[in-house]
Short mmCIF file of C-alpha atoms and ligand atoms in Angstrom, two decimals:
data_model
loop_
_atom_site.label_atom_id
_atom_site.label_comp_id
_atom_site.label_asym_id
_atom_site.label_seq_id
_atom_site.Cartn_x
_atom_site.Cartn_y
_atom_site.Cartn_z
CA MET R 26 24.55 -25.45 36.76
CA ARG R 27 21.04 -25.32 37.98
CA TRP R 28 19.24 -24.18 34.81
CA LYS R 29 15.51 -23.76 34.74
CA GLU R 30 14.60 -27.16 33.47
CA ASP R 31 11.83 -25.94 31.16
CA VAL R 32 14.26 -23.59 29.42
CA LEU R 33 16.49 -26.50 28.52
CA GLN R 34 13.64 -27.97 26.59
CA LEU R 35 13.29 -24.90 24.43
CA THR R 36 14.99 -24.27 21.09
CA PRO R 37 16.11 -20.83 20.08
CA TYR R 38 13.90 -19.04 17.49
CA GLN R 39 14.57 -20.30 13.96
CA PRO R 40 14.60 -17.29 11.74
CA GLY R 41 13.56 -17.55 8.07
CA LYS R 42 16.44 -18.20 5.72
CA SER R 43 18.35 -15.09 4.80
CA ILE R 44 18.62 -13.79 1.28
CA GLY R 45 22.45 -14.01 1.26
CA GLU R 46 22.40 -17.60 2.47
CA VAL R 47 19.99 -18.69 -0.30
CA LYS R 48 21.94 -16.75 -3.01
CA ARG R 49 25.12 -18.48 -2.14
CA GLN R 50 23.61 -21.93 -1.67
CA TYR R 51 21.68 -22.04 -4.91
CA GLY R 52 23.77 -19.64 -7.03
CA LEU R 53 20.69 -17.49 -7.70
CA GLU R 54 20.88 -13.88 -8.74
CA LYS R 55 17.53 -12.66 -7.47
CA ILE R 56 15.86 -13.78 -4.23
CA VAL R 57 12.50 -12.64 -3.02
CA LYS R 58 11.73 -13.09 0.66
CA LEU R 59 8.10 -13.63 1.49
CA ALA R 60 8.73 -15.43 4.79
CA SER R 61 8.49 -12.93 7.71
CA ASN R 62 5.48 -10.71 6.91
CA GLU R 63 7.74 -7.73 6.26
CA ASN R 64 6.49 -4.84 4.16
CA PRO R 65 7.61 -5.44 0.50
CA PHE R 66 7.64 -1.71 -0.07
CA GLY R 67 9.93 -0.92 2.87
CA CYS R 68 9.17 2.09 5.03
CA SER R 69 7.88 5.55 4.18
CA GLY R 70 10.31 7.83 2.35
CA GLN R 71 9.66 10.39 5.01
CA VAL R 72 11.24 8.02 7.57
CA LEU R 73 14.36 7.53 5.43
CA GLU R 74 14.62 11.30 5.05
CA LYS R 75 14.37 11.74 8.80
CA ILE R 76 17.03 9.12 9.48
CA ARG R 77 19.36 10.63 6.92
CA THR R 78 19.35 13.92 8.74
CA PHE R 79 19.67 12.32 12.12
CA ASP R 80 22.08 14.43 14.11
CA ASN R 81 21.81 13.17 17.63
CA SER R 82 24.91 12.17 19.43
CA LEU R 83 25.28 8.38 19.42
CA ALA R 84 27.06 8.70 22.77
CA LEU R 85 23.91 9.57 24.54
CA TYR R 86 21.41 7.08 25.97
CA PRO R 87 18.04 7.22 24.36
CA ASP R 88 15.10 8.88 26.04
CA GLY R 89 13.88 6.11 28.32
CA TYR R 90 10.36 7.57 28.38
CA ALA R 91 10.28 7.78 24.55
CA THR R 92 8.67 11.22 25.01
CA GLU R 93 8.20 12.32 21.40
CA ILE R 94 6.73 9.15 19.96
CA ARG R 95 4.69 8.76 23.16
CA GLU R 96 3.11 12.21 22.80
CA ALA R 97 2.45 11.67 19.13
CA LEU R 98 0.92 8.27 19.55
CA ALA R 99 -1.21 9.31 22.61
CA SER R 100 -2.68 12.16 20.67
CA LYS R 101 -3.30 10.00 17.53
CA LEU R 102 -5.00 7.25 19.55
CA GLY R 103 -6.85 9.59 21.95
CA VAL R 104 -5.36 8.01 25.05
CA SER R 105 -3.28 9.41 27.85
CA GLU R 106 0.56 9.13 27.80
CA GLY R 107 0.29 6.86 30.88
CA GLN R 108 -1.66 4.34 28.84
CA LEU R 109 1.35 3.51 26.63
CA ILE R 110 4.31 1.21 27.04
CA PHE R 111 7.07 0.93 24.44
CA GLY R 112 8.97 -2.24 23.71
CA ASN R 113 11.89 -3.46 21.60
CA GLY R 114 9.27 -4.73 19.23
CA SER R 115 6.06 -6.44 20.30
CA ASP R 116 8.33 -9.36 21.13
CA GLU R 117 9.65 -7.49 24.10
CA ASN R 118 6.23 -6.38 25.21
CA ILE R 119 5.27 -10.04 25.26
CA GLN R 120 8.31 -10.72 27.39
CA ILE R 121 7.54 -7.85 29.76
CA ILE R 122 3.94 -9.09 30.31
CA SER R 123 5.23 -12.60 30.89
CA ARG R 124 7.90 -11.50 33.38
CA ALA R 125 5.37 -9.41 35.30
CA LEU R 126 2.51 -11.93 35.47
CA LEU R 127 3.63 -15.48 34.84
CA ARG R 128 5.27 -17.90 37.26
CA PRO R 129 5.04 -21.44 38.50
CA GLY R 130 1.71 -22.36 40.01
CA PHE R 131 -0.21 -20.21 37.61
CA ASN R 132 -1.38 -20.74 34.03
CA THR R 133 -1.82 -18.96 30.73
CA VAL R 134 -4.30 -19.65 28.01
CA MET R 135 -3.69 -19.24 24.24
CA ALA R 136 -4.73 -20.55 20.87
CA ALA R 137 -2.82 -23.11 18.85
CA PRO R 138 -1.34 -22.60 16.40
CA THR R 139 -0.64 -18.96 17.09
CA PHE R 140 2.36 -16.62 17.42
CA PRO R 141 4.97 -18.83 19.16
CA GLN R 142 6.44 -16.19 21.53
CA TYR R 143 3.50 -16.33 23.96
CA LYS R 144 4.27 -20.00 24.78
CA HIS R 145 7.98 -19.50 24.63
CA ASN R 146 7.95 -16.85 27.30
CA ALA R 147 5.43 -18.62 29.49
CA VAL R 148 7.69 -21.68 29.53
CA ILE R 149 10.68 -19.55 30.58
CA GLU R 150 8.62 -18.14 33.47
CA GLY R 151 7.52 -21.66 34.48
CA ALA R 152 3.78 -21.09 34.04
CA GLU R 153 1.50 -23.89 32.87
CA VAL R 154 0.57 -23.40 29.22
CA ARG R 155 -3.00 -24.25 28.21
CA GLU R 156 -3.55 -24.30 24.41
CA VAL R 157 -6.82 -24.40 22.65
CA GLN R 158 -6.90 -25.50 19.03
CA LEU R 159 -8.10 -23.10 16.41
CA VAL R 160 -11.31 -23.97 14.61
CA GLY R 161 -11.21 -23.21 10.92
CA GLY R 162 -8.20 -20.98 11.49
CA GLU R 163 -10.07 -18.96 14.13
CA HIS R 164 -9.78 -18.67 17.82
CA ASP R 165 -12.15 -20.97 19.74
CA LEU R 166 -13.11 -18.35 22.33
CA GLU R 167 -15.58 -20.57 24.05
CA GLY R 168 -12.98 -23.34 24.42
CA MET R 169 -10.53 -20.77 25.76
CA LEU R 170 -13.07 -19.54 28.35
CA ASN R 171 -13.49 -23.12 29.51
CA LYS R 172 -9.72 -23.33 30.20
CA ILE R 173 -9.61 -20.19 32.32
CA ASP R 174 -9.75 -20.61 36.02
CA GLU R 175 -8.63 -18.72 39.18
CA LYS R 176 -4.99 -19.50 38.38
CA THR R 177 -5.06 -18.00 34.86
CA ASN R 178 -3.01 -14.86 34.85
CA VAL R 179 -2.78 -14.09 31.10
CA VAL R 180 -4.92 -14.94 28.04
CA TRP R 181 -3.42 -14.28 24.65
CA LEU R 182 -5.51 -13.37 21.63
CA CYS R 183 -3.95 -12.79 18.26
CA SER R 184 -6.16 -10.92 15.84
CA PRO R 185 -5.51 -11.18 12.90
CA ASN R 186 -3.91 -14.46 13.93
CA ASN R 187 -0.45 -15.42 12.80
CA PRO R 188 -0.17 -17.80 10.90
CA THR R 189 -3.81 -18.09 9.65
CA GLY R 190 -4.75 -14.46 9.08
CA ALA R 191 -8.23 -14.94 10.59
CA TYR R 192 -9.58 -12.23 12.94
CA ILE R 193 -11.96 -12.16 15.85
CA ASN R 194 -15.10 -10.17 15.16
CA GLU R 195 -16.49 -7.55 17.55
CA GLU R 196 -19.48 -9.54 18.72
CA LYS R 197 -17.38 -12.54 19.65
CA LEU R 198 -14.67 -10.47 21.33
CA LEU R 199 -17.16 -8.54 23.42
CA SER R 200 -18.88 -11.61 24.59
CA PHE R 201 -15.54 -13.10 25.48
CA LEU R 202 -14.21 -10.09 27.37
CA LYS R 203 -17.42 -9.85 29.45
CA ARG R 204 -16.87 -13.38 30.71
CA VAL R 205 -13.11 -13.27 31.45
CA PRO R 206 -12.42 -12.79 35.18
CA THR R 207 -11.20 -9.29 35.91
CA GLU R 208 -8.08 -10.85 37.63
CA THR R 209 -6.93 -12.26 34.26
CA LEU R 210 -5.09 -10.00 31.81
CA VAL R 211 -6.21 -10.34 28.25
CA VAL R 212 -3.50 -9.48 25.74
CA LEU R 213 -4.84 -8.66 22.29
CA ASP R 214 -1.96 -8.82 19.80
CA GLU R 215 -2.82 -6.62 16.87
CA ALA R 216 0.51 -6.77 14.97
CA TYR R 217 -1.51 -6.64 11.70
CA TYR R 218 -4.08 -4.09 12.85
CA GLU R 219 -3.36 -1.61 10.09
CA TYR R 220 -4.02 -4.23 7.42
CA VAL R 221 -7.46 -5.05 8.58
CA VAL R 222 -10.45 -4.13 6.36
CA ALA R 223 -13.18 -6.29 7.84
CA ASP R 224 -16.36 -4.30 8.78
CA ASP R 225 -17.02 -6.17 11.94
CA TYR R 226 -13.49 -5.70 13.43
CA TYR R 227 -13.76 -4.17 16.87
CA ASP R 228 -12.29 -0.87 18.07
CA SER R 229 -9.78 -2.12 20.66
CA ILE R 230 -9.02 1.44 22.02
CA GLU R 231 -12.71 1.82 22.84
CA LEU R 232 -12.67 -1.68 24.55
CA ILE R 233 -9.76 -0.67 26.81
CA LYS R 234 -12.03 1.99 28.43
CA GLN R 235 -14.58 -0.76 29.11
CA PHE R 236 -12.26 -3.51 30.22
CA GLU R 237 -9.48 -2.65 32.66
CA ASN R 238 -7.86 -6.05 32.14
CA LEU R 239 -7.28 -5.60 28.43
CA ILE R 240 -3.96 -4.60 26.86
CA VAL R 241 -3.49 -4.17 23.10
CA LEU R 242 -0.10 -4.73 21.36
CA ARG R 243 0.81 -3.07 18.09
CA THR R 244 4.10 -2.68 16.28
CA PHE R 245 6.05 -0.60 13.80
CA SER R 246 7.50 -3.78 12.31
CA LYS R 247 4.78 -4.77 9.94
CA ILE R 248 2.88 -2.19 7.87
CA TYR R 249 5.19 0.62 8.98
CA GLY R 250 8.13 -1.30 7.55
CA LEU R 251 10.52 -0.81 10.49
CA ALA R 252 11.13 -4.35 11.61
CA SER R 253 14.87 -3.89 11.79
CA LEU R 254 14.62 -0.97 14.27
CA ARG R 255 12.60 -2.94 16.85
CA ILE R 256 9.82 -0.87 18.29
CA GLY R 257 6.32 -1.71 19.28
CA TYR R 258 3.82 -0.52 21.83
CA GLY R 259 1.17 -1.58 24.26
CA ILE R 260 -1.99 0.34 25.04
CA GLY R 261 -3.89 -0.35 28.24
CA ASN R 262 -5.33 0.99 31.40
CA GLU R 263 -2.91 3.27 33.26
CA LYS R 264 -2.79 0.91 36.29
CA VAL R 265 -1.86 -2.09 34.08
CA ILE R 266 0.85 -0.03 32.31
CA GLN R 267 2.28 1.18 35.65
CA ALA R 268 2.47 -2.38 36.93
CA LEU R 269 4.37 -3.55 33.79
CA GLU R 270 6.85 -0.67 33.70
CA PRO R 271 9.32 -2.07 36.23
CA ALA R 272 9.66 -5.20 34.09
CA ARG R 273 10.79 -3.08 31.13
CA GLU R 274 14.49 -2.37 30.58
CA PRO R 275 15.12 1.36 30.99
CA PHE R 276 16.50 2.03 27.54
CA ASN R 277 14.73 -0.63 25.52
CA THR R 278 13.95 1.40 22.45
CA SER R 279 16.76 3.22 20.64
CA THR R 280 16.76 6.86 19.62
CA PHE R 281 16.76 5.72 15.98
CA ALA R 282 13.76 3.58 16.48
CA GLN R 283 11.79 6.36 18.43
CA THR R 284 12.64 8.91 15.75
CA ALA R 285 11.77 6.69 12.91
CA ALA R 286 8.50 5.58 14.48
CA LYS R 287 7.34 9.14 14.90
CA ALA R 288 8.11 9.95 11.29
CA ALA R 289 6.35 6.75 10.21
CA LEU R 290 3.26 7.63 12.27
CA GLU R 291 3.08 10.98 10.54
CA ASP R 292 2.89 9.47 7.04
CA GLN R 293 -0.52 7.79 7.24
CA SER R 294 -1.09 8.05 3.48
CA TYR R 295 1.78 5.64 3.09
CA VAL R 296 0.05 3.27 5.49
CA GLU R 297 -3.08 3.59 3.47
CA MET R 298 -1.30 2.81 0.24
CA CYS R 299 0.31 -0.33 1.76
CA ARG R 300 -3.07 -1.54 3.08
CA LEU R 301 -4.63 -1.10 -0.40
CA LYS R 302 -1.80 -2.81 -2.25
CA ASN R 303 -1.90 -5.64 0.28
CA ARG R 304 -5.59 -6.18 -0.43
CA GLU R 305 -4.95 -6.35 -4.12
CA GLY R 306 -2.11 -8.79 -3.52
CA LEU R 307 -4.27 -11.02 -1.45
CA GLU R 308 -6.86 -11.01 -4.24
CA GLN R 309 -4.15 -12.28 -6.59
CA TYR R 310 -3.57 -15.27 -4.34
CA TYR R 311 -7.29 -15.88 -3.68
CA GLN R 312 -7.93 -16.01 -7.37
CA PHE R 313 -5.14 -18.47 -7.97
CA CYS R 314 -6.14 -20.69 -5.09
CA ASP R 315 -9.77 -20.69 -6.26
CA GLN R 316 -8.77 -21.60 -9.79
CA GLN R 317 -6.53 -24.45 -8.50
CA GLN R 318 -8.97 -25.50 -5.81
CA LEU R 319 -6.32 -25.06 -3.07
CA SER R 320 -7.68 -24.30 0.40
CA TYR R 321 -6.62 -21.32 2.30
CA THR R 322 -7.86 -19.08 5.13
CA LYS R 323 -9.16 -15.58 4.21
CA SER R 324 -6.64 -13.22 5.60
CA GLN R 325 -6.84 -9.82 7.29
CA GLY R 326 -3.10 -9.68 7.54
CA ASN R 327 -0.30 -9.37 4.99
CA PHE R 328 0.18 -13.07 4.49
CA ILE R 329 -1.76 -16.08 3.39
CA LEU R 330 -1.63 -19.67 4.55
CA ILE R 331 -2.09 -22.04 1.60
CA ASP R 332 -2.74 -25.73 1.93
CA PHE R 333 -1.01 -27.69 -0.90
CA LYS R 334 -1.97 -31.04 0.70
CA VAL R 335 1.63 -32.20 0.48
CA ASP R 336 4.58 -31.90 2.97
CA GLY R 337 5.01 -28.11 3.57
CA ASN R 338 8.80 -28.52 3.60
CA GLU R 339 8.65 -29.90 0.08
CA VAL R 340 6.64 -26.94 -1.13
CA PHE R 341 9.08 -24.65 0.69
CA GLN R 342 12.07 -26.31 -0.88
CA TYR R 343 10.64 -26.16 -4.41
CA PHE R 344 9.97 -22.39 -4.08
CA LEU R 345 13.39 -21.82 -2.50
CA GLU R 346 15.22 -23.41 -5.42
CA ARG R 347 13.36 -20.93 -7.68
CA GLY R 348 14.33 -17.91 -5.59
CA PHE R 349 11.34 -17.49 -3.30
CA ILE R 350 11.68 -17.86 0.41
CA VAL R 351 8.37 -18.57 2.17
CA ARG R 352 7.62 -20.12 5.58
CA SER R 353 6.95 -23.86 5.69
CA GLY R 354 3.79 -24.68 7.63
CA VAL R 355 5.58 -27.64 9.24
CA ALA R 356 7.07 -25.43 11.95
CA LEU R 357 3.82 -23.43 12.21
CA GLY R 358 1.53 -26.25 13.06
CA PHE R 359 0.14 -26.66 9.52
CA PRO R 360 2.24 -29.47 8.09
CA THR R 361 0.79 -29.39 4.55
CA SER R 362 0.77 -25.64 4.14
CA VAL R 363 3.10 -22.77 3.55
CA ARG R 364 2.64 -19.23 4.80
CA VAL R 365 3.38 -16.61 2.13
CA THR R 366 3.86 -12.94 2.81
CA VAL R 367 2.02 -10.74 0.24
CA GLY R 368 4.68 -9.06 -1.84
CA SER R 369 4.48 -6.41 -4.58
CA LYS R 370 2.14 -7.11 -7.52
CA ALA R 371 5.01 -8.36 -9.71
CA GLU R 372 6.46 -10.53 -6.88
CA ASN R 373 3.11 -12.07 -6.29
CA ALA R 374 2.57 -12.81 -10.00
CA GLU R 375 5.95 -14.51 -10.10
CA MET R 376 5.31 -16.45 -6.94
CA ILE R 377 1.95 -17.60 -8.38
CA GLU R 378 3.63 -18.84 -11.58
CA ILE R 379 5.94 -20.99 -9.48
CA MET R 380 2.92 -22.22 -7.47
CA LYS R 381 1.19 -23.12 -10.67
CA ALA R 382 4.26 -25.08 -11.88
CA PHE R 383 4.40 -26.87 -8.56
CA VAL R 384 0.74 -27.85 -8.69
CA PHE R 385 1.16 -28.92 -12.31
CA GLU R 386 4.22 -31.13 -11.58
CA LYS R 387 2.59 -32.62 -8.51
CA ILE R 388 -0.59 -33.53 -10.37
CA ALA R 389 1.47 -34.73 -13.33
CA THR R 390 3.68 -37.03 -11.21
CA GLN R 391 0.63 -38.27 -9.24
CA SER R 392 -1.29 -39.13 -12.37
CA SER R 393 1.78 -40.78 -13.98
CA GLN R 394 2.29 -42.87 -10.86
CA THR R 395 -1.41 -43.94 -11.07
CA HIS R 396 -0.79 -44.75 -14.71
CA THR R 397 2.23 -46.97 -13.93
CA GLN R 398 0.32 -48.84 -11.33
CA GLN R 399 -2.53 -49.70 -13.75
C1 LIG U 13 5.56 -10.11 13.85
C2 LIG U 13 4.70 -10.34 15.02
C3 LIG U 13 5.04 -9.89 16.30
C4 LIG U 13 6.45 -9.32 16.61
O1 LIG U 13 6.53 -8.08 16.21
P1 LIG U 13 7.84 -7.21 16.61
O2 LIG U 13 7.22 -5.90 16.96
O3 LIG U 13 8.70 -7.22 15.39
O4 LIG U 13 8.50 -7.82 17.73
C5 LIG U 13 4.18 -10.05 17.40
N1 LIG U 13 3.02 -10.62 17.18
C6 LIG U 13 2.65 -11.15 16.00
C7 LIG U 13 1.31 -11.81 15.86
C8 LIG U 13 3.47 -11.02 14.91
O5 LIG U 13 3.14 -11.57 13.73
#
């Protein structure tokens, strides 16, 4: 068969280990998964209530226009309904953008390391991928500008960035947007938007009014705790959204997802609670890392990338055997780090105890090795 050659080079997405798999393999009773930046508190009780009383016929196709959630979101964000596009998670919105804009002969610019789906989709579409290394965990926007030329169709920005947690500040973003050619679409992935507390974070909805070539991606998978239902949205200029719409599958978000998302949106006090608890959780990790002199990036997301200065797979394995699934930095472009999702206060405390034990054993073995050598 005449496969797209670039696609044959790709490997399918490797999901984090599942709880059941680890339970069986290690005979453990309790497993805590802090690997995929899921909300440790689940979703709002109001969403569960809504889903319990769900009475729509499952035989009917979902509303392809996602009317109810669209109206609710448009009014919450102060944008028109035509400025929104819904996807089967942000993942699908990334795919839609790639399908509509990327092809051989053109290129796309992104940071590295960043969320892998930008590159993955660009490769499938046959576009040239231009990566610009992060500096101190942050986007090198000047470096990215230097890579943009008349063949650049899409630039991807991830803020806060996965896997570092660093964000782009308002001043830097503005200066960047002013210099990107208007022919180039800038995608600002804000999957962790609701977790951000930084004072100098920009207002991306305001920026859309100013920059017609900007689209913002958000999702119900992270703080809203609806990752399993697959629903995310893009906010952009009406013309941009109109151009993307044909690349979207007609019934890409399920009735369940639309209903749940609307209920989730209505419970903003739940979102507020999760944001606060996440901050407290991050502080637990900061304190531990500072005490142990481990380096990490300050995070505006619900995860933290910690550098243990040893093979990240080894750290991952040590935690796994003690019932904690995290993400090894090896696959994320940080070979001596692990990325840990912030859990509940108790989960974080337990995780930190295991981290302490790991550091202690490492230092102990290293010093005993030194001792033997003497
Ligand atoms: C989790 C994540 C996504 C994917 O979100 P879904 O809506 O679940 O598809 C997209 N971008 C970033 C940066 C993420 O971390």
